[in-house]
């Protein structure tokens, strides 16, 4: 068997996110120098999911780096929906808070209704772009906060400098947070978009037709390297631990590198971009106020 040296170029999300945060820091300094308010992001963490704690800690660190005020609230899992909605109402009214983020998932086995919680956030303060009003705006192609991970995927895709119009994108995964919104963003670039999911009959055949692959299913290395069309761009949203405890994406990275022209690594690809886009949504929300 011959071994091929990998040919794909890396879409470096870590480097791009540093650049995004640097630019935001300059924007925030300029706002403050001009006598405008400091942008503020409220993070709300319900329960004790360890991964969620790490994600929120990283989001708060990024706030500090950029000069965005961070207001953090932790509630025990048994707090219940009524108290959570009261807190959201308080944050809706607080002029220092420009963005509100409720870390998902909410604890299972309690009375939380995720849709109701997300609808309670004022649409103007929806740093995640999860409010139904903002999701509807995305569907209709109107200006609104865009969910952070899909927005980060598009920024990375832009690094490949492809003329996307008429090309075929395959999105693997249909979540409200990633799969559906990223499909809409690709469609808005005039791509032909296929959304695949757990009931798709022949996933390999669908992916083989893709000029752009977005993998967002949360299954370790589900997408095989030989499914990737030569020259395709591969964006891997997955963050999974494999059987050996190693962090891997939804794509078999090393095998995919043989065929892809551009690919995001895990870690260091889409993940860091999500935080950059969250801060961008927060700073943009503040700039709409003054
Ligand atoms: N859980 C996993 N991803 C996200 C995200 O982008 N935002 C929030 N709020 N929760 C998440």
Tab-separated table of C-alpha atoms and ligand atoms in Angstrom:
chain	number	residue	atom	x	y	z
A	1	UNK	CA	0.000	0.000	0.000
A	2	UNK	CA	1.343	3.419	-0.881
A	3	UNK	CA	1.001	6.223	1.627
A	4	UNK	CA	0.097	9.614	0.244
A	5	UNK	CA	1.367	12.739	1.902
A	6	UNK	CA	-1.511	14.915	3.028
A	7	UNK	CA	-2.301	17.748	0.649
A	8	UNK	CA	-5.094	19.731	2.282
A	9	UNK	CA	-4.464	23.262	3.464
A	10	UNK	CA	-5.541	23.969	7.023
A	11	UNK	CA	-8.300	26.460	7.795
A	12	UNK	CA	-6.809	27.748	11.038
A	13	UNK	CA	-9.669	28.784	13.319
A	14	UNK	CA	-7.360	29.432	16.224
A	15	UNK	CA	-5.369	32.041	14.289
A	16	UNK	CA	-8.458	33.624	12.710
A	17	UNK	CA	-10.217	33.865	16.076
A	18	UNK	CA	-7.192	35.672	17.568
A	19	UNK	CA	-7.452	38.157	14.695
A	20	UNK	CA	-11.224	38.560	15.220
A	21	UNK	CA	-10.760	39.163	18.964
A	22	UNK	CA	-7.942	41.683	18.307
A	23	UNK	CA	-10.179	43.604	15.910
A	24	UNK	CA	-13.035	43.566	18.411
A	25	UNK	CA	-10.728	44.826	21.151
A	26	UNK	CA	-9.842	47.802	18.931
A	27	UNK	CA	-13.544	48.423	18.198
A	28	UNK	CA	-14.420	48.325	21.911
A	29	UNK	CA	-11.542	50.683	22.836
A	30	UNK	CA	-12.672	53.120	20.143
A	31	UNK	CA	-16.285	52.964	21.428
A	32	UNK	CA	-15.183	53.714	24.965
A	33	UNK	CA	-12.807	56.494	23.829
A	34	UNK	CA	-15.783	58.044	22.007
A	35	UNK	CA	-17.753	58.090	25.276
A	36	UNK	CA	-20.041	55.198	24.303
A	37	UNK	CA	-21.038	52.388	26.656
A	38	UNK	CA	-18.884	49.330	27.300
A	39	UNK	CA	-20.510	46.296	25.627
A	40	UNK	CA	-21.691	43.708	28.160
A	41	UNK	CA	-22.456	39.994	27.854
A	42	UNK	CA	-24.473	38.081	30.464
A	43	UNK	CA	-23.810	34.339	30.619
A	44	UNK	CA	-26.241	32.057	32.420
A	45	UNK	CA	-25.256	28.527	33.374
A	46	UNK	CA	-27.888	26.231	34.851
A	47	UNK	CA	-26.726	23.000	36.511
A	48	UNK	CA	-23.300	21.411	36.630
A	49	UNK	CA	-22.571	19.950	33.210
A	50	UNK	CA	-18.726	19.894	33.136
A	51	UNK	CA	-18.412	20.642	29.399
A	52	UNK	CA	-20.778	23.619	29.734
A	53	UNK	CA	-18.642	24.998	32.587
A	54	UNK	CA	-15.558	24.873	30.353
A	55	UNK	CA	-17.375	26.514	27.407
A	56	UNK	CA	-18.714	29.344	29.588
A	57	UNK	CA	-15.327	29.893	31.234
A	58	UNK	CA	-13.749	30.277	27.778
A	59	UNK	CA	-16.471	32.720	26.726
A	60	UNK	CA	-15.875	34.834	29.842
A	61	UNK	CA	-12.101	34.816	29.242
A	62	UNK	CA	-12.694	36.099	25.710
A	63	UNK	CA	-14.880	38.916	27.117
A	64	UNK	CA	-12.014	39.980	29.344
A	65	UNK	CA	-9.539	39.913	26.460
A	66	UNK	CA	-11.730	42.093	24.266
A	67	UNK	CA	-12.854	44.507	26.998
A	68	UNK	CA	-16.480	43.354	27.048
A	69	UNK	CA	-18.048	43.384	30.535
A	70	UNK	CA	-18.981	39.861	31.636
A	71	UNK	CA	-21.961	39.302	33.942
A	72	UNK	CA	-22.090	35.682	35.004
A	73	UNK	CA	-24.980	33.884	36.691
A	74	UNK	CA	-24.897	30.284	37.896
A	75	UNK	CA	-28.094	28.575	38.972
A	76	UNK	CA	-28.516	25.097	40.472
A	77	UNK	CA	-30.219	22.532	38.219
A	78	UNK	CA	-33.302	22.468	40.449
A	79	UNK	CA	-33.861	26.242	40.150
A	80	UNK	CA	-36.782	25.708	37.811
A	81	UNK	CA	-38.046	27.610	34.827
A	82	UNK	CA	-39.915	30.400	36.665
A	83	UNK	CA	-36.768	31.647	38.430
A	84	UNK	CA	-34.737	31.385	35.221
A	85	UNK	CA	-37.310	33.454	33.310
A	86	UNK	CA	-37.242	36.070	36.109
A	87	UNK	CA	-33.472	36.346	35.748
A	88	UNK	CA	-33.765	36.697	31.948
A	89	UNK	CA	-36.359	39.471	32.425
A	90	UNK	CA	-33.956	41.295	34.747
A	91	UNK	CA	-31.158	40.995	32.178
A	92	UNK	CA	-33.539	42.174	29.426
A	93	UNK	CA	-34.100	45.362	31.444
A	94	UNK	CA	-30.434	45.939	32.394
A	95	UNK	CA	-28.919	48.646	30.128
A	96	UNK	CA	-25.373	47.375	30.859
A	97	UNK	CA	-26.249	44.008	29.298
A	98	UNK	CA	-26.183	44.027	25.474
A	99	UNK	CA	-26.046	40.274	24.954
A	100	UNK	CA	-27.567	37.350	26.883
A	101	UNK	CA	-26.365	33.772	26.541
A	102	UNK	CA	-28.129	30.842	28.180
A	103	UNK	CA	-25.706	27.939	27.945
A	104	UNK	CA	-27.356	24.856	26.440
A	105	UNK	CA	-28.315	22.142	27.098
A	106	UNK	CA	-30.556	22.990	30.063
A	107	UNK	CA	-30.604	20.253	32.732
A	108	UNK	CA	-32.776	17.242	31.894
A	109	UNK	CA	-35.415	16.005	34.315
A	110	UNK	CA	-36.507	19.489	35.434
A	111	UNK	CA	-39.259	21.696	34.017
A	112	UNK	CA	-37.152	23.625	31.481
A	113	UNK	CA	-38.667	24.282	28.075
A	114	UNK	CA	-35.727	25.362	25.933
A	115	UNK	CA	-37.870	27.092	23.309
A	116	UNK	CA	-39.759	29.112	25.909
A	117	UNK	CA	-36.509	30.115	27.639
A	118	UNK	CA	-34.860	31.228	24.389
A	119	UNK	CA	-38.009	33.160	23.339
A	120	UNK	CA	-37.926	35.125	26.600
A	121	UNK	CA	-34.563	36.731	25.771
A	122	UNK	CA	-35.137	40.107	24.109
A	123	UNK	CA	-34.446	39.554	20.384
A	124	UNK	CA	-32.069	42.583	20.371
A	125	UNK	CA	-29.983	40.964	23.134
A	126	UNK	CA	-29.908	37.508	21.566
A	127	UNK	CA	-26.120	37.039	21.327
A	128	UNK	CA	-26.596	33.419	20.203
A	129	UNK	CA	-29.115	34.157	17.448
A	130	UNK	CA	-31.421	31.444	18.825
A	131	UNK	CA	-34.584	33.566	19.300
A	132	UNK	CA	-37.380	32.472	16.924
A	133	UNK	CA	-37.628	36.068	15.619
A	134	UNK	CA	-33.941	36.030	14.663
A	135	UNK	CA	-34.148	32.508	13.249
A	136	UNK	CA	-37.076	33.710	11.116
A	137	UNK	CA	-35.013	36.704	9.975
A	138	UNK	CA	-32.225	34.341	8.900
A	139	UNK	CA	-34.756	32.250	6.963
A	140	UNK	CA	-35.987	35.376	5.155
A	141	UNK	CA	-32.477	36.772	4.586
A	142	UNK	CA	-33.017	39.798	6.849
A	143	UNK	CA	-30.315	41.378	9.035
A	144	UNK	CA	-30.250	39.783	12.534
A	145	UNK	CA	-27.820	38.135	14.968
A	146	UNK	CA	-26.598	34.904	13.343
A	147	UNK	CA	-25.872	31.798	15.452
A	148	UNK	CA	-22.193	31.810	16.389
A	149	UNK	CA	-20.994	28.426	15.146
A	150	UNK	CA	-22.599	28.774	11.678
A	151	UNK	CA	-21.234	32.322	11.438
A	152	UNK	CA	-17.754	31.013	12.330
A	153	UNK	CA	-18.059	28.222	9.742
A	154	UNK	CA	-18.796	30.830	7.050
A	155	UNK	CA	-15.806	32.978	8.089
A	156	UNK	CA	-13.524	29.921	7.786
A	157	UNK	CA	-15.050	28.948	4.442
A	158	UNK	CA	-14.310	32.459	3.175
A	159	UNK	CA	-10.583	31.824	3.779
A	160	UNK	CA	-10.688	29.302	0.914
A	161	UNK	CA	-11.751	32.171	-1.413
A	162	UNK	CA	-14.027	29.974	-3.546
A	163	UNK	CA	-16.714	31.253	-5.848
A	164	UNK	CA	-19.445	29.303	-4.040
A	165	UNK	CA	-22.285	30.154	-6.411
A	166	UNK	CA	-23.780	27.008	-7.917
A	167	UNK	CA	-21.480	24.644	-6.018
A	168	UNK	CA	-22.909	21.784	-3.978
A	169	UNK	CA	-22.795	21.901	-0.162
A	170	UNK	CA	-23.636	18.909	1.991
A	171	UNK	CA	-24.483	19.586	5.638
A	172	UNK	CA	-24.415	16.528	7.883
A	173	UNK	CA	-26.676	17.275	10.875
A	174	UNK	CA	-29.963	19.152	11.227
A	175	UNK	CA	-29.806	20.841	14.642
A	176	UNK	CA	-31.363	24.280	15.227
A	177	UNK	CA	-27.976	25.495	16.521
A	178	UNK	CA	-25.763	24.428	13.599
A	179	UNK	CA	-27.154	22.256	10.793
A	180	UNK	CA	-30.262	24.239	9.825
A	181	UNK	CA	-28.770	27.756	10.129
A	182	UNK	CA	-25.537	26.848	8.316
A	183	UNK	CA	-27.616	25.359	5.486
A	184	UNK	CA	-29.481	28.694	5.177
A	185	UNK	CA	-26.214	30.674	5.132
A	186	UNK	CA	-24.806	28.433	2.373
A	187	UNK	CA	-28.066	28.813	0.434
A	188	UNK	CA	-27.769	32.595	0.775
A	189	UNK	CA	-24.417	32.257	-1.048
A	190	UNK	CA	-26.276	30.594	-3.940
A	191	UNK	CA	-25.012	27.104	-3.167
A	192	UNK	CA	-27.096	23.999	-3.844
A	193	UNK	CA	-27.564	22.600	-0.355
A	194	UNK	CA	-28.307	19.059	0.819
A	195	UNK	CA	-29.046	18.458	4.516
A	196	UNK	CA	-28.249	14.911	5.688
A	197	UNK	CA	-29.138	13.316	9.024
A	198	UNK	CA	-29.467	10.009	10.847
A	199	UNK	CA	-32.200	8.768	8.474
A	200	UNK	CA	-30.309	9.605	5.265
A	201	UNK	CA	-30.210	6.422	3.163
A	202	UNK	CA	-26.692	6.655	1.719
A	203	UNK	CA	-24.624	9.273	3.522
A	204	UNK	CA	-21.400	8.310	1.721
A	205	UNK	CA	-22.999	8.892	-1.699
A	206	UNK	CA	-24.334	12.309	-0.623
A	207	UNK	CA	-20.991	13.470	0.811
A	208	UNK	CA	-19.128	12.262	-2.297
A	209	UNK	CA	-21.008	14.872	-4.375
A	210	UNK	CA	-20.076	17.770	-2.080
A	211	UNK	CA	-17.797	20.666	-2.990
A	212	UNK	CA	-18.256	21.884	0.591
A	213	UNK	CA	-18.900	19.509	3.507
A	214	UNK	CA	-20.098	20.761	6.912
A	215	UNK	CA	-20.099	17.952	9.483
A	216	UNK	CA	-22.161	18.696	12.602
A	217	UNK	CA	-23.562	15.443	13.996
A	218	UNK	CA	-21.430	14.760	17.057
A	219	UNK	CA	-20.296	11.270	16.025
A	220	UNK	CA	-16.521	10.609	16.152
A	221	UNK	CA	-15.009	10.408	12.663
A	222	UNK	CA	-18.302	9.419	11.024
A	223	UNK	CA	-17.314	11.046	7.725
A	224	UNK	CA	-14.700	8.852	6.056
A	225	UNK	CA	-11.729	10.251	4.179
A	226	UNK	CA	-12.565	8.470	0.932
A	227	UNK	CA	-16.027	10.107	0.897
A	228	UNK	CA	-14.385	13.488	0.322
A	229	UNK	CA	-14.373	14.646	-3.291
A	230	UNK	CA	-10.879	15.701	-4.449
A	231	UNK	CA	-10.567	19.470	-3.987
A	232	UNK	CA	-13.499	19.798	-1.557
A	233	UNK	CA	-13.586	22.120	1.471
A	234	UNK	CA	-14.284	20.307	4.758
A	235	UNK	CA	-15.592	22.134	7.830
A	236	UNK	CA	-15.765	19.937	10.908
A	237	UNK	CA	-17.977	21.208	13.732
A	238	UNK	CA	-17.721	18.032	15.852
A	239	UNK	CA	-15.883	17.926	19.169
A	240	UNK	CA	-15.921	14.323	20.388
A	241	UNK	CA	-13.762	12.051	22.493
A	242	UNK	CA	-12.869	8.820	20.711
A	243	UNK	CA	-12.363	5.408	22.372
A	244	UNK	CA	-8.810	6.441	23.397
A	245	UNK	CA	-10.051	9.667	24.984
A	246	UNK	CA	-8.551	11.842	22.237
A	247	UNK	CA	-10.467	14.904	20.937
A	248	UNK	CA	-11.645	14.196	17.406
A	249	UNK	CA	-14.134	15.733	15.000
A	250	UNK	CA	-16.977	14.244	12.977
A	251	UNK	CA	-14.545	13.715	10.072
A	252	UNK	CA	-11.606	11.301	9.864
A	253	UNK	CA	-9.155	14.204	9.601
A	254	UNK	CA	-5.992	12.431	8.452
A	255	UNK	CA	-7.731	10.404	5.754
A	256	UNK	CA	-9.773	13.430	4.594
A	257	UNK	CA	-6.553	15.457	4.195
A	258	UNK	CA	-5.642	13.184	1.260
A	259	UNK	CA	-8.593	14.448	-0.779
A	260	UNK	CA	-9.665	17.825	0.602
A	261	UNK	CA	-8.197	21.086	-0.686
A	262	UNK	CA	-9.026	22.829	2.603
A	263	UNK	CA	-9.965	21.394	5.989
A	264	UNK	CA	-10.535	22.549	9.570
A	265	UNK	CA	-8.656	20.656	12.310
A	266	UNK	CA	-10.190	19.556	15.639
A	267	UNK	CA	-9.298	21.160	17.950
A	268	UNK	CA	-8.301	24.566	16.533
A	269	UNK	CA	-10.832	24.863	13.719
A	270	UNK	CA	-14.483	25.796	14.135
A	271	UNK	CA	-14.450	25.733	17.968
A	272	UNK	CA	-12.440	28.922	18.605
A	273	UNK	CA	-14.447	30.769	15.942
A	274	UNK	CA	-17.696	30.228	17.849
A	275	UNK	CA	-16.398	32.387	20.698
A	276	UNK	CA	-15.118	35.062	18.324
A	277	UNK	CA	-18.537	35.314	16.674
A	278	UNK	CA	-20.299	35.465	20.072
A	279	UNK	CA	-18.217	38.484	21.017
A	280	UNK	CA	-18.859	39.999	17.599
A	281	UNK	CA	-22.641	39.576	18.057
A	282	UNK	CA	-22.362	41.238	21.488
A	283	UNK	CA	-20.345	44.213	20.217
A	284	UNK	CA	-22.743	44.608	17.258
A	285	UNK	CA	-25.735	44.538	19.653
A	286	UNK	CA	-24.114	47.352	21.677
A	287	UNK	CA	-23.406	49.399	18.541
A	288	UNK	CA	-27.086	49.245	17.595
A	289	UNK	CA	-27.904	50.992	20.909
A	290	UNK	CA	-25.548	53.979	20.648
B	1	LIG	N1	-24.234	24.733	23.670
B	1	LIG	C1	-23.498	24.249	22.642
B	1	LIG	N2	-23.241	25.239	21.767
B	1	LIG	C2	-23.808	26.353	22.247
B	1	LIG	C3	-23.876	27.704	21.787
B	1	LIG	O1	-23.359	28.074	20.725
B	1	LIG	N3	-24.554	28.548	22.572
B	1	LIG	C4	-25.148	28.162	23.722
B	1	LIG	N4	-25.806	29.086	24.417
B	1	LIG	N5	-25.114	26.938	24.180
B	1	LIG	C5	-24.439	26.038	23.438
